[in-house]
Coordinates of C-alpha atoms in Angstrom, one line a residue:
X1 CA -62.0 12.9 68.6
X2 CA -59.2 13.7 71.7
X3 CA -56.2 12.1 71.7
X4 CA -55.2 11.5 75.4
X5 CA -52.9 14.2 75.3
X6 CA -55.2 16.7 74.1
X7 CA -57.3 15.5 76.7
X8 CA -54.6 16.0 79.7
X9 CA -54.3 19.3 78.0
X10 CA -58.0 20.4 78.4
X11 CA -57.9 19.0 82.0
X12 CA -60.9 16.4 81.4
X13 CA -61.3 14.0 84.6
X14 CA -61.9 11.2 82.8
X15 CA -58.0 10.4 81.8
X16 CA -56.4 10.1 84.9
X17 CA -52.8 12.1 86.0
X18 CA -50.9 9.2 85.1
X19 CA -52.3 8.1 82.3
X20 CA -51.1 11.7 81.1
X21 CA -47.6 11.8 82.2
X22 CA -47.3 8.2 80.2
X23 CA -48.8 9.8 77.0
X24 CA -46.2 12.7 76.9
X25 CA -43.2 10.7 78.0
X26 CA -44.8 8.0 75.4
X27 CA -45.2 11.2 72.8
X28 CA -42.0 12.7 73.7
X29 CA -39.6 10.0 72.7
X30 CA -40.9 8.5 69.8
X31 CA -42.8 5.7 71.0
X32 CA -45.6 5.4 68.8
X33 CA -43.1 4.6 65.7
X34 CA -41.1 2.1 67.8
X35 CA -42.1 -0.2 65.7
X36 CA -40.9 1.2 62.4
X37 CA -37.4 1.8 64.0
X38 CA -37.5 -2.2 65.1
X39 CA -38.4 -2.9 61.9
X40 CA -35.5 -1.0 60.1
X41 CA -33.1 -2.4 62.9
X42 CA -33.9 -5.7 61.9
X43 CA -33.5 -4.8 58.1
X44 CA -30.2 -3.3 59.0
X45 CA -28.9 -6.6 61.1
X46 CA -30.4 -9.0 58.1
X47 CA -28.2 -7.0 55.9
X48 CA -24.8 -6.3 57.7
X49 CA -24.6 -9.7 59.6
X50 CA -23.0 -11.7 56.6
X51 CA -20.5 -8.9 55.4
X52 CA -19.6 -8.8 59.7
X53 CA -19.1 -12.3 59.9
X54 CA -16.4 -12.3 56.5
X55 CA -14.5 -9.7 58.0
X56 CA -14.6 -11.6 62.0
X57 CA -13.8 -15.5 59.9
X58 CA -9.9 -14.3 59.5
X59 CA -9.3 -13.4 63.0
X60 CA -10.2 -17.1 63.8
X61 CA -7.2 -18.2 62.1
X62 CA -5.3 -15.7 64.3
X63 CA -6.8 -16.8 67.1
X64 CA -6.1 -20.9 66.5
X65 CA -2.4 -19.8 66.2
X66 CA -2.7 -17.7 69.0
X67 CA -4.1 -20.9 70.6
X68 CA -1.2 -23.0 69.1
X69 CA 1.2 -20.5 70.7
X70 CA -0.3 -21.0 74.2
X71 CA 0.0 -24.5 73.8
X72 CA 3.9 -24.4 73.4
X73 CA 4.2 -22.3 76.3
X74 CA 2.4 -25.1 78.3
X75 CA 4.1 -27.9 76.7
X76 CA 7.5 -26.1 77.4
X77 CA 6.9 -25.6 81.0
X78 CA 5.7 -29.4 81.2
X79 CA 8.8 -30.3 79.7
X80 CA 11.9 -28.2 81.4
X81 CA 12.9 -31.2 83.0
X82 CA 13.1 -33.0 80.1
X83 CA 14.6 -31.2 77.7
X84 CA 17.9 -31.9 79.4
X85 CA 17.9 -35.7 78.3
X86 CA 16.3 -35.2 74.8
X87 CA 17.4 -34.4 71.3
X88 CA 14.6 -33.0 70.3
X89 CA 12.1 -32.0 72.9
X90 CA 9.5 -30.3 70.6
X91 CA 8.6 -33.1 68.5
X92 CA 5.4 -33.8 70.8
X93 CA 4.6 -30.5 70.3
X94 CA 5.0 -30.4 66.3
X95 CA 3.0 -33.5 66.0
X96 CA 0.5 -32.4 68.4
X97 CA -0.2 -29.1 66.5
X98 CA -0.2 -30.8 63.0
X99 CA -2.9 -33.1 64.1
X100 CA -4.7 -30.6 65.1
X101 CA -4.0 -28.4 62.0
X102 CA -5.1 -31.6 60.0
X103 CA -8.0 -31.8 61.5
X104 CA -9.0 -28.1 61.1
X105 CA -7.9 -28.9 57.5
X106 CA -9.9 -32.0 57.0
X107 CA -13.1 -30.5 58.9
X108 CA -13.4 -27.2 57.1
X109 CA -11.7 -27.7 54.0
X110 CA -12.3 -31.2 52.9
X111 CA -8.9 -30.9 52.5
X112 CA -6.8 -33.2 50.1
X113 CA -3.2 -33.1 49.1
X114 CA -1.8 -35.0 45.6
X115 CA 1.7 -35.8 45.1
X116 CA 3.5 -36.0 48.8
X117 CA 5.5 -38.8 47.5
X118 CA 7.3 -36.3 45.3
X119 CA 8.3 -34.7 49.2
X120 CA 11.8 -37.3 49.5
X121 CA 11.4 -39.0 53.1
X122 CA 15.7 -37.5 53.4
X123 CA 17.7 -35.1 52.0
X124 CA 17.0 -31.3 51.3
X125 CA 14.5 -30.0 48.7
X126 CA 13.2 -26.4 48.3
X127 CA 9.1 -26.0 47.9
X128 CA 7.7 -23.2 45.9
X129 CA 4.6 -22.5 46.4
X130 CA 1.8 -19.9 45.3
X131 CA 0.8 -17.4 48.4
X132 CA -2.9 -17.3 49.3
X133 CA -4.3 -14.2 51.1
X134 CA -3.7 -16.4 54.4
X135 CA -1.5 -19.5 53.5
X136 CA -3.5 -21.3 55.4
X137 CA -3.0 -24.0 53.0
X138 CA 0.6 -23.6 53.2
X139 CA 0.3 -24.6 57.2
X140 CA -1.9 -27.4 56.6
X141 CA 0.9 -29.0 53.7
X142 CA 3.3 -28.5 57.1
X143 CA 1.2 -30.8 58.8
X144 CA 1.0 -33.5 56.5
X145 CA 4.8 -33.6 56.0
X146 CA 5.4 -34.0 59.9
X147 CA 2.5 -36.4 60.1
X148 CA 3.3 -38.9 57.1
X149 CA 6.8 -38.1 56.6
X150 CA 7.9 -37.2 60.1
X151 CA 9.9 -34.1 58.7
X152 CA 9.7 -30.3 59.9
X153 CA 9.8 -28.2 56.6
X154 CA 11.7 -25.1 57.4
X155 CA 9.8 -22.0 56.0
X156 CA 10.9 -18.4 54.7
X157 CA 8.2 -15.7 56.2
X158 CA 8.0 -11.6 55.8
X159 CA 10.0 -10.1 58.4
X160 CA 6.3 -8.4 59.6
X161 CA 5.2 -11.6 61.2
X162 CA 8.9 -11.7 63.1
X163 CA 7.5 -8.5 64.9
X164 CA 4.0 -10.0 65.9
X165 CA 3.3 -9.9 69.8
X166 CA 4.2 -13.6 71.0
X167 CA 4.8 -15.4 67.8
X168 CA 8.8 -16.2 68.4
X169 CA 8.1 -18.8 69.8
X170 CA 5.6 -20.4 67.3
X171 CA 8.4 -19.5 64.5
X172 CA 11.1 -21.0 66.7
X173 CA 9.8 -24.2 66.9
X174 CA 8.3 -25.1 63.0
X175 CA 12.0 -23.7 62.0
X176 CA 10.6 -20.2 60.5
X177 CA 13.2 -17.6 58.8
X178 CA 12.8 -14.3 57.3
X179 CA 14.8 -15.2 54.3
X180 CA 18.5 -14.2 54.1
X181 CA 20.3 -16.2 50.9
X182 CA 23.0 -17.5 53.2
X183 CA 20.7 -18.6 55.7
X184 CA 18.3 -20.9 53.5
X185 CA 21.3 -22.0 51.6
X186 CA 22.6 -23.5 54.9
X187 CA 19.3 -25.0 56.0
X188 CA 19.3 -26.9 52.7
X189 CA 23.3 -28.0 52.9
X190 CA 22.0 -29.8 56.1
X191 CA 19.9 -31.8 54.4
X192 CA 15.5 -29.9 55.2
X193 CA 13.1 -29.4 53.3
X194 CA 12.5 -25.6 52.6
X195 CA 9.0 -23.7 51.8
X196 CA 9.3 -20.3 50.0
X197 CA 6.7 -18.3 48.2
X198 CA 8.6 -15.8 45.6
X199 CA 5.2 -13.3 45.5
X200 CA 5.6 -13.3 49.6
X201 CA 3.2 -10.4 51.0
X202 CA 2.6 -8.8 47.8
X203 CA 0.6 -11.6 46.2
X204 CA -1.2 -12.5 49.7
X205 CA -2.6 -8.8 48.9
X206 CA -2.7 -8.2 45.8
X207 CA -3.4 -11.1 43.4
X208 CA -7.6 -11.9 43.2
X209 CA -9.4 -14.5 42.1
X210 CA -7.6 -14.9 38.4
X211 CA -4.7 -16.1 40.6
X212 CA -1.9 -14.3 38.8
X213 CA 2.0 -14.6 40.1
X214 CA 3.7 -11.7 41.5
X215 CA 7.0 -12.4 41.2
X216 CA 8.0 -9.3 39.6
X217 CA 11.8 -10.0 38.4
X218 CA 12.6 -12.6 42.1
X219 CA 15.3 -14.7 41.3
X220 CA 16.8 -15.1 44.5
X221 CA 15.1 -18.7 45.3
X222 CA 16.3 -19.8 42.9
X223 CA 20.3 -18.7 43.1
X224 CA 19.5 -20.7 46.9
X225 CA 18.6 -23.5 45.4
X226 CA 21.1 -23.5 42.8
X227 CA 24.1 -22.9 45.7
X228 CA 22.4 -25.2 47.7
X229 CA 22.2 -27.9 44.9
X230 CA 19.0 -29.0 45.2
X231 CA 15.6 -29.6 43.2
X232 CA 12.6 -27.3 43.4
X233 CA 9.2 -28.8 43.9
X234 CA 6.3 -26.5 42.7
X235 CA 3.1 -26.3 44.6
X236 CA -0.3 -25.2 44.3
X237 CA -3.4 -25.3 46.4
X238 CA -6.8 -25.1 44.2
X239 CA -9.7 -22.7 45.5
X240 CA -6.8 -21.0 48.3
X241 CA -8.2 -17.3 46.5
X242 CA -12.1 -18.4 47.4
X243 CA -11.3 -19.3 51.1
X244 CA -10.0 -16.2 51.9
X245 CA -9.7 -12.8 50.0
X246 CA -8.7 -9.3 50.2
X247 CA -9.8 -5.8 49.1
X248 CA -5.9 -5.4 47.7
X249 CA -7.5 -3.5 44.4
X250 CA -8.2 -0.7 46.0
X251 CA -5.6 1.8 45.1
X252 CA -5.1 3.5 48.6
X253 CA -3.9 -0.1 49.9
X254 CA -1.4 -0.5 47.2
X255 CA 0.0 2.5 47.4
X256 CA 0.7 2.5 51.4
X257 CA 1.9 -1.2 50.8
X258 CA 5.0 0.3 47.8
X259 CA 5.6 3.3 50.0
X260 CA 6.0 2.3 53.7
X261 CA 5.6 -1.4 53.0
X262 CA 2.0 -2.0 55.2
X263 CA 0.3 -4.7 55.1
X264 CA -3.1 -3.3 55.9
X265 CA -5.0 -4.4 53.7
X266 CA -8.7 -5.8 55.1
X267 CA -9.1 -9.8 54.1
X268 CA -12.3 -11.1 54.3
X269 CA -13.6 -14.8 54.0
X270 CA -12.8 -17.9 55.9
X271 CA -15.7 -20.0 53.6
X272 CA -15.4 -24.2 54.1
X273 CA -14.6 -24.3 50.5
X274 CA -12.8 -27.3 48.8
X275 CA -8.8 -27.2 48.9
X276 CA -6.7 -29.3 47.1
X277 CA -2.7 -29.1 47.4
X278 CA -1.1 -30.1 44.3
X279 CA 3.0 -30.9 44.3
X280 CA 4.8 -30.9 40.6
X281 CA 7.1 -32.7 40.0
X282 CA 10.6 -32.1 41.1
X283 CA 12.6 -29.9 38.6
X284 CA 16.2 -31.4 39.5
X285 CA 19.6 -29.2 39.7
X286 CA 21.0 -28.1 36.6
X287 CA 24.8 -26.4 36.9
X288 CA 24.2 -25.0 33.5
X289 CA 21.1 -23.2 34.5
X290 CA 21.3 -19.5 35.8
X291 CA 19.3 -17.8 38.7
X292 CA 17.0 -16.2 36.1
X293 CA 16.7 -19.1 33.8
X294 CA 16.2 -21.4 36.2
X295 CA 13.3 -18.8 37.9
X296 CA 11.4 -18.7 34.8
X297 CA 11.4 -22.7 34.6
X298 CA 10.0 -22.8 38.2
X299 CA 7.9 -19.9 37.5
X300 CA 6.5 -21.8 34.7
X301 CA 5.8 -25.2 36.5
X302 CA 3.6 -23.3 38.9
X303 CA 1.9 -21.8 36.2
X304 CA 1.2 -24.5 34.5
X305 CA -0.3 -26.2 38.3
X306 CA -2.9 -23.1 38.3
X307 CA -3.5 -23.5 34.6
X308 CA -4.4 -27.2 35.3
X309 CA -6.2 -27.6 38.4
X310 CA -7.5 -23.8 38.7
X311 CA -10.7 -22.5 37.6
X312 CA -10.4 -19.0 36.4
X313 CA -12.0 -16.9 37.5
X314 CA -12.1 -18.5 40.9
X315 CA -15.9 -18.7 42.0
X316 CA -16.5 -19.2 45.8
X317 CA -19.9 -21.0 45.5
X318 CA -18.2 -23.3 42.9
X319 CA -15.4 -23.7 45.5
X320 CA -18.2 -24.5 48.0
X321 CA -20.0 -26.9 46.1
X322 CA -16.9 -29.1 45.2
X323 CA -17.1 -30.1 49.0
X324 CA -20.0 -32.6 47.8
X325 CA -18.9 -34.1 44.7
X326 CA -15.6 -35.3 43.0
X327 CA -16.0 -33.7 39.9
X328 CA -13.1 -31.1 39.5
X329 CA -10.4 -29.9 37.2
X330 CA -8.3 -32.1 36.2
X331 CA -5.9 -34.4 38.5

């Protein structure tokens, strides 16, 4: 039997002119598997859709700081007339942001910290803590020190965020550093509280899921805290690997990161997974301790935080199901 296209061809009347031009044009781009290629589109979007929203998850976190950022330009413009017969004009705007970050915290993360009373409500104290792909973790332990002990904790960042578009002021205001000794030493001799990962950058990338430090041979946190004369609290947040990772084993990352120091590598994640913020307990100043003694000792402490409260490997549907029971490692 004719198909309507042979027909047009053999010039019968029955299939009108029309009818003949829509048969080619129909013929001519593929419109009688349409519904094949719809159906492989649709196998296409059902497969890349999850990987596409790991890799889009991140940015968000960008984005709310981005967010937080706007906000201080607002609240400084609200408040030039003030800031003339205040001490500190930018407490509002600390406090506002922490509650905000505490409720981000809360919402997505069921998020619970153990140990703030070891924080002292006065006097300086230097936090080490073990770097996440994104601290996030780190920002929400900020919060809860301005909101229930009504301190700003000074931090010590990579100079790579310093040289993000619009972040100075964001840094400025939550008392954010890039690390000299001298500098940290001094924020601690007047009396903050001072956060400081030793891995820094390098264990954001690199470590995975069997959470191992990266501290290489660091010892310079601890020579601050010994000039300073101060203890060292050592921190850990549990599932921190499962909320957000990164593709730092592939070699080509590594090796751009030791040569021209990049931080390029892809992180992927952003899952509502359980965290938990544990503090240790305060290892106190001890003159007779060096830099490299007293490093391993801290070293150790947050060791020993992982190896308590730390499944390894981490698992992120484990991490997800702790968000509806209470049964964990231990306390």
């Amino acid at each position: 039997m004719p198909s309507g296209n042979d027909s047009c061809m053999r010039g019968q009347e029955s299939v009108g002119y029309f009818s003949c031009l829509i048969g080619l044009w129909e013929e001519w781009i593929g419109l009688g598997n349409l519904e094949d290629y719809l159906n492989y589109l649709d196998y296409l979007v059902w497969v890349f859709t999850p990987l596409v929203i790991v890799f889009i998850l991140p940015l968000f976190i960008l984005l709310f700081l981005y967010l937080s950022i706007l906000f201080l330009h607002v609240y400084k413009r609200k408040n030039e007339l003030k800031e003339a017969y205040s001490n500190n004009p930018w407490d509002g705007a600390r406090k506002t942001l922490a509650t905000l970050w505490d409720g981000h915290a809360t919402i997505w993360h069921g998020y619970e910290i153990h140990g703030l009373e070891k924080i002292p409500d006065k006097g300086p104290a230097l936090i080490v803590y073990y770097h996440g792909a994104i601290p996030i973790d780190y920002y929400y332990f900020l919060a809860n020190v301005i909101i229930h002990k009504g301190r700003t904790c000074h931090s010590v960042a990579d100079h790579f965020l310093f040289k993000l578009p619009g972040f100075k002021l964001l840094l400025e205001v939550f008392s954010v550093m890039h690390g000299p000794q001298k500098e940290c030493v001094n924020a601690l001799k007047n009396g903050h509280l001072l956060g400081i990962s030793p891995g820094g950058v390098r264990e954001a990338l690199f470590s995975d899921e069997s959470y191992v430090l990266l501290w290489g041979n660091r010892k310079g946190f601890a020579q601050v805290a010994i000039d300073a004369k101060v203890p060292i609290i050592p921190m850990f947040t549990q599932n921190v690997r499962e909320g957000f990772r990164s593709l730092g084993s592939i070699r080509l990352y590594r090796w751009l990161y030791e040569k021209f120091r990049l931080p390029i590598v892809p992180i992927y994640g952003g899952f509502p997974v359980k965290f938990r913020t544990y503090l240790g307990d305060p290892i106190p100043y001890d003159p007779n301790l060096t830099a490299a003694e007293l490093a391993d000792k801290v070293r150790y402490a947050v060791q020993s935080l992982i190896d308590r409260h730390q499944k390894i490997p981490g698992n992120i549907l484990r991490a997800l199901l702790e968000r509806f029971h209470r049964r964990h490692k231990e306390d």
